Amino acid sequence: MNNSERKKIIESIFQNIDNETIDIIIKYSSFLELNKGSVLISEGKRHHYFYLIVEGGVKSYYIKEFKEVCTWFAFENEIIGTTSTLQGLPSNESIQLLEDSRLIRFNTKKINELTLSNLKMCQLLNSLWAEHSLFLEERLRLLQFTNSQERLEALIKYNSEILQRVSLTDIASFLGVSRETLSRIRAKK
Amino acid sequence: MNNSERKKIIESIFQNIDNETIDIIIKYSSFLELNKGSVLISEGKRHHYFYLIVEGGVKSYYIKEFKEVCTWFAFENEIIGTTSTLQGLPSNESIQLLEDSRLIRFNTKKINELTLSNLKMCQLLNSLWAEHSLFLEERLRLLQFTNSQERLEALIKYNSEILQRVSLTDIASFLGVSRETLSRIRAKK
DNA sequence: ATAGCTTTGTGACATTTGTCACAATAATTA
DNA sequence: TAATTATTGTGACAAATGTCACAAAGCTAT
């Protein structure tokens, strides 16, 4: 991927940022192609990057009693990272590629520094946080007071892409039910 | 509550903000004393304020099938509002006082305007969002892959204040279990 | 194509949780 | 204080879900 392609993608994601800042952002980013199974962020470690998925998909999870608990999935044009990593803490979850993927990688510290002097950048981050909070609140609602049937229906309705690109084992964990229960709910319909 | 008291509290919450901005924030705020049961924000409506609890407590909830589903509780020195309200949307949940409370009320629009020109204010909002995201992510973990016993234990460990100040009916709803189940788990210990 | 591995489906049974009904207790108000 | 209301506890039973075991189906690589 050449520089002008990368610029186009970054411009479409980081909207309303002046040209000069975009160039700085590009300087602080790099392009990667990685294979399915690669781990971008691993639980318990400090990391210095967040990513934009150009093509491909990832899952995020943590280990509980020797088992993976999936917390979210992401695909094309989504910005991914872990909240703890963005704050300079050891990550509370891992991020792994579900497919061979093409990614743009950003340096967390450098981007954070930009927000200290660049108001637009700071505002952009604010809107990303707000969006992220809404996403989390919706997920909380889904988990707090719905049965597994309703959760699956919501997933089909609002995130049908996940169903097509993620294994049922991971989806079950994401929905907070056992693999077997998910299998049975699917059979019932 | 006089102006200098209010200034002190606001300064302790909005850290690293210059004096001039603090004065503006104070101008955009007002002090309130309200009784238990008062509703600060009601589901489905647009609101133009967020609040700081000086003394007292609140619960947030939405209605599902004629029942309240509690989403969170807050007490002294916490900033409260709903994400949807902050973004100018109709609120997706209600906020009601659990106790007679003393509050400082802020004008959302005015504060949002401040972030357009004041970098410090924008950064402050960023850190509030980040903190809020971490809070939501922890709650998600608690709900996604724990049984009711573990949820109650986590609540006792990390939010014992809630147990002392909130009815078991509301706590059960917050933990995502029926009132009866919570009652039985408590009896078992 | 075949052997090996991964993913998905399904039966049997135990456990957990929800629901309904009602009793016991605590808090509030006249 | 007595009456009333709100909150909490508990028994009985039904429904949902988890766990374990194993079969079926899909992939992958040689």
Coordinates of C-alpha atoms in Angstrom, one line a residue, chain B:
Chain B
M1 CA -24.3 26.6 49.2
N2 CA -22.4 29.8 48.5
N3 CA -20.2 30.5 45.5
S4 CA -16.9 29.8 47.1
E5 CA -18.0 26.4 48.4
R6 CA -19.2 25.6 44.9
K7 CA -15.9 26.8 43.4
K8 CA -14.0 24.5 45.8
I9 CA -15.9 21.4 44.8
I10 CA -15.8 22.2 41.1
E11 CA -12.0 22.8 41.3
S12 CA -11.5 19.5 43.0
I13 CA -13.4 17.7 40.2
F14 CA -12.3 19.6 37.1
Q15 CA -8.6 19.4 37.8
N16 CA -5.9 21.4 35.9
I17 CA -8.4 23.9 34.6
D18 CA -7.3 27.5 34.7
N19 CA -9.2 30.0 37.0
E20 CA -10.9 31.8 34.2
T21 CA -12.4 28.6 32.8
I22 CA -13.5 27.5 36.3
D23 CA -15.4 30.8 36.6
I24 CA -17.1 30.2 33.3
I25 CA -18.0 26.7 34.4
I26 CA -19.5 28.1 37.6
K27 CA -21.5 30.6 35.6
Y28 CA -22.9 27.6 33.6
S29 CA -23.8 25.7 36.8
S30 CA -26.4 26.0 39.5
F31 CA -26.9 24.4 42.9
L32 CA -30.0 22.2 43.7
E33 CA -31.4 20.4 46.7
L34 CA -34.0 17.7 45.7
N35 CA -35.9 15.1 47.6
K36 CA -35.7 11.3 47.3
G37 CA -37.6 10.1 44.3
S38 CA -37.0 13.2 42.2
V39 CA -36.3 12.4 38.5
L40 CA -33.3 14.2 37.0
I41 CA -33.5 12.7 33.6
S42 CA -36.3 10.7 32.1
E43 CA -36.1 8.0 29.5
G44 CA -37.1 9.1 26.0
K45 CA -36.7 12.8 26.6
R46 CA -34.0 15.3 25.7
H47 CA -32.3 17.0 28.6
H48 CA -29.8 19.8 28.8
Y49 CA -28.0 19.2 32.0
F50 CA -25.6 16.8 33.7
Y51 CA -24.9 16.8 37.4
L52 CA -22.3 16.5 40.2
I53 CA -23.5 14.8 43.4
V54 CA -22.4 16.9 46.4
E55 CA -24.4 14.7 48.8
G56 CA -26.8 11.9 48.2
G57 CA -27.2 9.2 45.6
V58 CA -29.0 8.2 42.4
K59 CA -29.9 5.2 40.4
S60 CA -30.2 5.0 36.6
Y61 CA -32.6 2.6 34.9
Y62 CA -34.7 1.9 31.9
I63 CA -38.0 0.2 31.6
K64 CA -38.2 -3.3 30.0
E65 CA -41.5 -5.1 30.0
F66 CA -43.0 -2.8 32.6
K67 CA -40.1 -3.4 34.9
E68 CA -37.1 -1.2 35.9
V69 CA -33.7 -2.5 34.8
C70 CA -31.0 -0.7 36.9
T71 CA -27.9 0.2 35.0
W72 CA -25.8 2.0 37.6
F73 CA -25.7 3.8 40.9
A74 CA -23.8 6.9 41.9
F75 CA -23.0 8.8 45.1
E76 CA -20.9 11.7 46.5
N77 CA -18.4 13.4 44.1
E78 CA -19.5 11.5 41.0
I79 CA -20.4 13.2 37.8
I80 CA -23.6 11.8 36.4
G81 CA -25.5 12.1 33.1
T82 CA -26.5 9.8 30.3
T83 CA -24.3 9.3 27.2
S84 CA -27.2 9.9 24.9
T85 CA -28.1 13.2 26.6
L86 CA -24.5 14.4 26.4
Q87 CA -24.8 13.8 22.6
G88 CA -28.0 15.8 22.3
L89 CA -30.1 12.6 21.8
P90 CA -33.2 11.6 23.7
S91 CA -32.0 9.8 26.8
N92 CA -32.0 6.0 26.8
E93 CA -32.4 5.8 30.5
S94 CA -33.8 7.6 33.6
I95 CA -32.0 9.0 36.6
Q96 CA -33.7 9.2 39.9
L97 CA -32.6 10.2 43.4
L98 CA -32.3 7.4 45.9
E99 CA -31.9 9.8 48.8
D100 CA -32.5 13.5 49.5
S101 CA -29.6 15.0 47.6
R102 CA -27.6 18.2 47.0
L103 CA -26.4 18.6 43.5
I104 CA -24.6 20.9 41.1
R105 CA -26.2 21.1 37.7
F106 CA -24.2 21.9 34.5
N107 CA -25.5 23.0 31.2
T108 CA -24.4 20.3 28.7
K109 CA -24.5 22.6 25.6
K110 CA -22.4 25.3 27.2
I111 CA -19.8 22.9 28.5
N112 CA -19.7 21.2 25.1
E113 CA -19.1 24.6 23.6
L114 CA -16.2 25.1 25.9
T115 CA -14.5 22.0 24.6
L116 CA -14.5 23.5 21.1
S117 CA -12.2 26.3 22.1
N118 CA -10.6 25.2 25.3
L119 CA -8.0 22.5 25.0
K120 CA -7.8 21.8 28.7
M121 CA -11.5 21.3 28.9
C122 CA -11.4 19.0 25.9
Q123 CA -8.7 16.9 27.5
L124 CA -10.6 16.8 30.8
L125 CA -13.6 15.4 28.9
N126 CA -11.3 12.9 27.2
S127 CA -10.2 11.6 30.6
L128 CA -13.8 11.4 31.8
W129 CA -14.7 9.4 28.8
A130 CA -11.8 7.1 29.2
E131 CA -12.7 6.5 32.8
H132 CA -16.3 5.9 31.9
S133 CA -15.2 3.3 29.2
L134 CA -13.2 1.4 31.8
F135 CA -16.1 1.4 34.2
L136 CA -18.4 0.0 31.4
E137 CA -15.9 -2.6 30.4
E138 CA -15.5 -3.9 33.9
R139 CA -19.3 -4.1 34.2
L140 CA -19.4 -6.0 30.9
R141 CA -16.9 -8.5 32.2
L142 CA -18.9 -9.0 35.4
L143 CA -22.1 -9.7 33.4
Q144 CA -20.7 -11.7 30.5
F145 CA -19.2 -14.7 32.1
T146 CA -20.0 -14.9 35.8
N147 CA -22.8 -16.5 37.7
S148 CA -24.9 -14.5 40.1
Q149 CA -22.8 -15.6 43.1
E150 CA -19.6 -14.2 41.6
R151 CA -21.4 -11.0 40.6
L152 CA -22.6 -10.4 44.2
E153 CA -19.1 -11.2 45.5
A154 CA -17.6 -8.6 43.1
L155 CA -20.2 -6.1 44.3
I156 CA -19.3 -6.7 47.9
K157 CA -15.6 -6.4 47.2
Y158 CA -15.5 -3.4 45.0
N159 CA -18.8 -1.5 45.6
S160 CA -19.8 -2.3 49.2
E161 CA -21.3 1.2 49.5
I162 CA -24.0 0.2 47.0
L163 CA -25.1 -2.7 49.1
Q164 CA -25.6 -0.4 52.1
R165 CA -27.5 2.4 50.3
V166 CA -29.5 0.6 47.6
S167 CA -32.5 -1.7 47.9
L168 CA -32.0 -5.3 47.1
T169 CA -34.7 -5.1 44.5
D170 CA -32.6 -2.5 42.6
I171 CA -29.3 -4.4 43.2
A172 CA -30.8 -7.6 41.8
S173 CA -31.8 -5.8 38.7
F174 CA -28.4 -4.3 38.5
L175 CA -26.7 -7.7 38.8
G176 CA -29.1 -9.1 36.1
V177 CA -30.8 -11.6 38.4
S178 CA -34.3 -11.9 39.9
R179 CA -34.9 -10.5 43.4
E180 CA -35.5 -14.0 44.7
T181 CA -32.2 -15.4 43.4
L182 CA -30.3 -12.5 45.1
S183 CA -32.1 -13.2 48.3
R184 CA -31.1 -16.9 48.2
I185 CA -27.5 -16.2 47.4
R186 CA -27.3 -13.9 50.3
A187 CA -28.9 -16.5 52.6
K188 CA -26.4 -19.2 51.4
K189 CA -23.3 -17.3 52.6

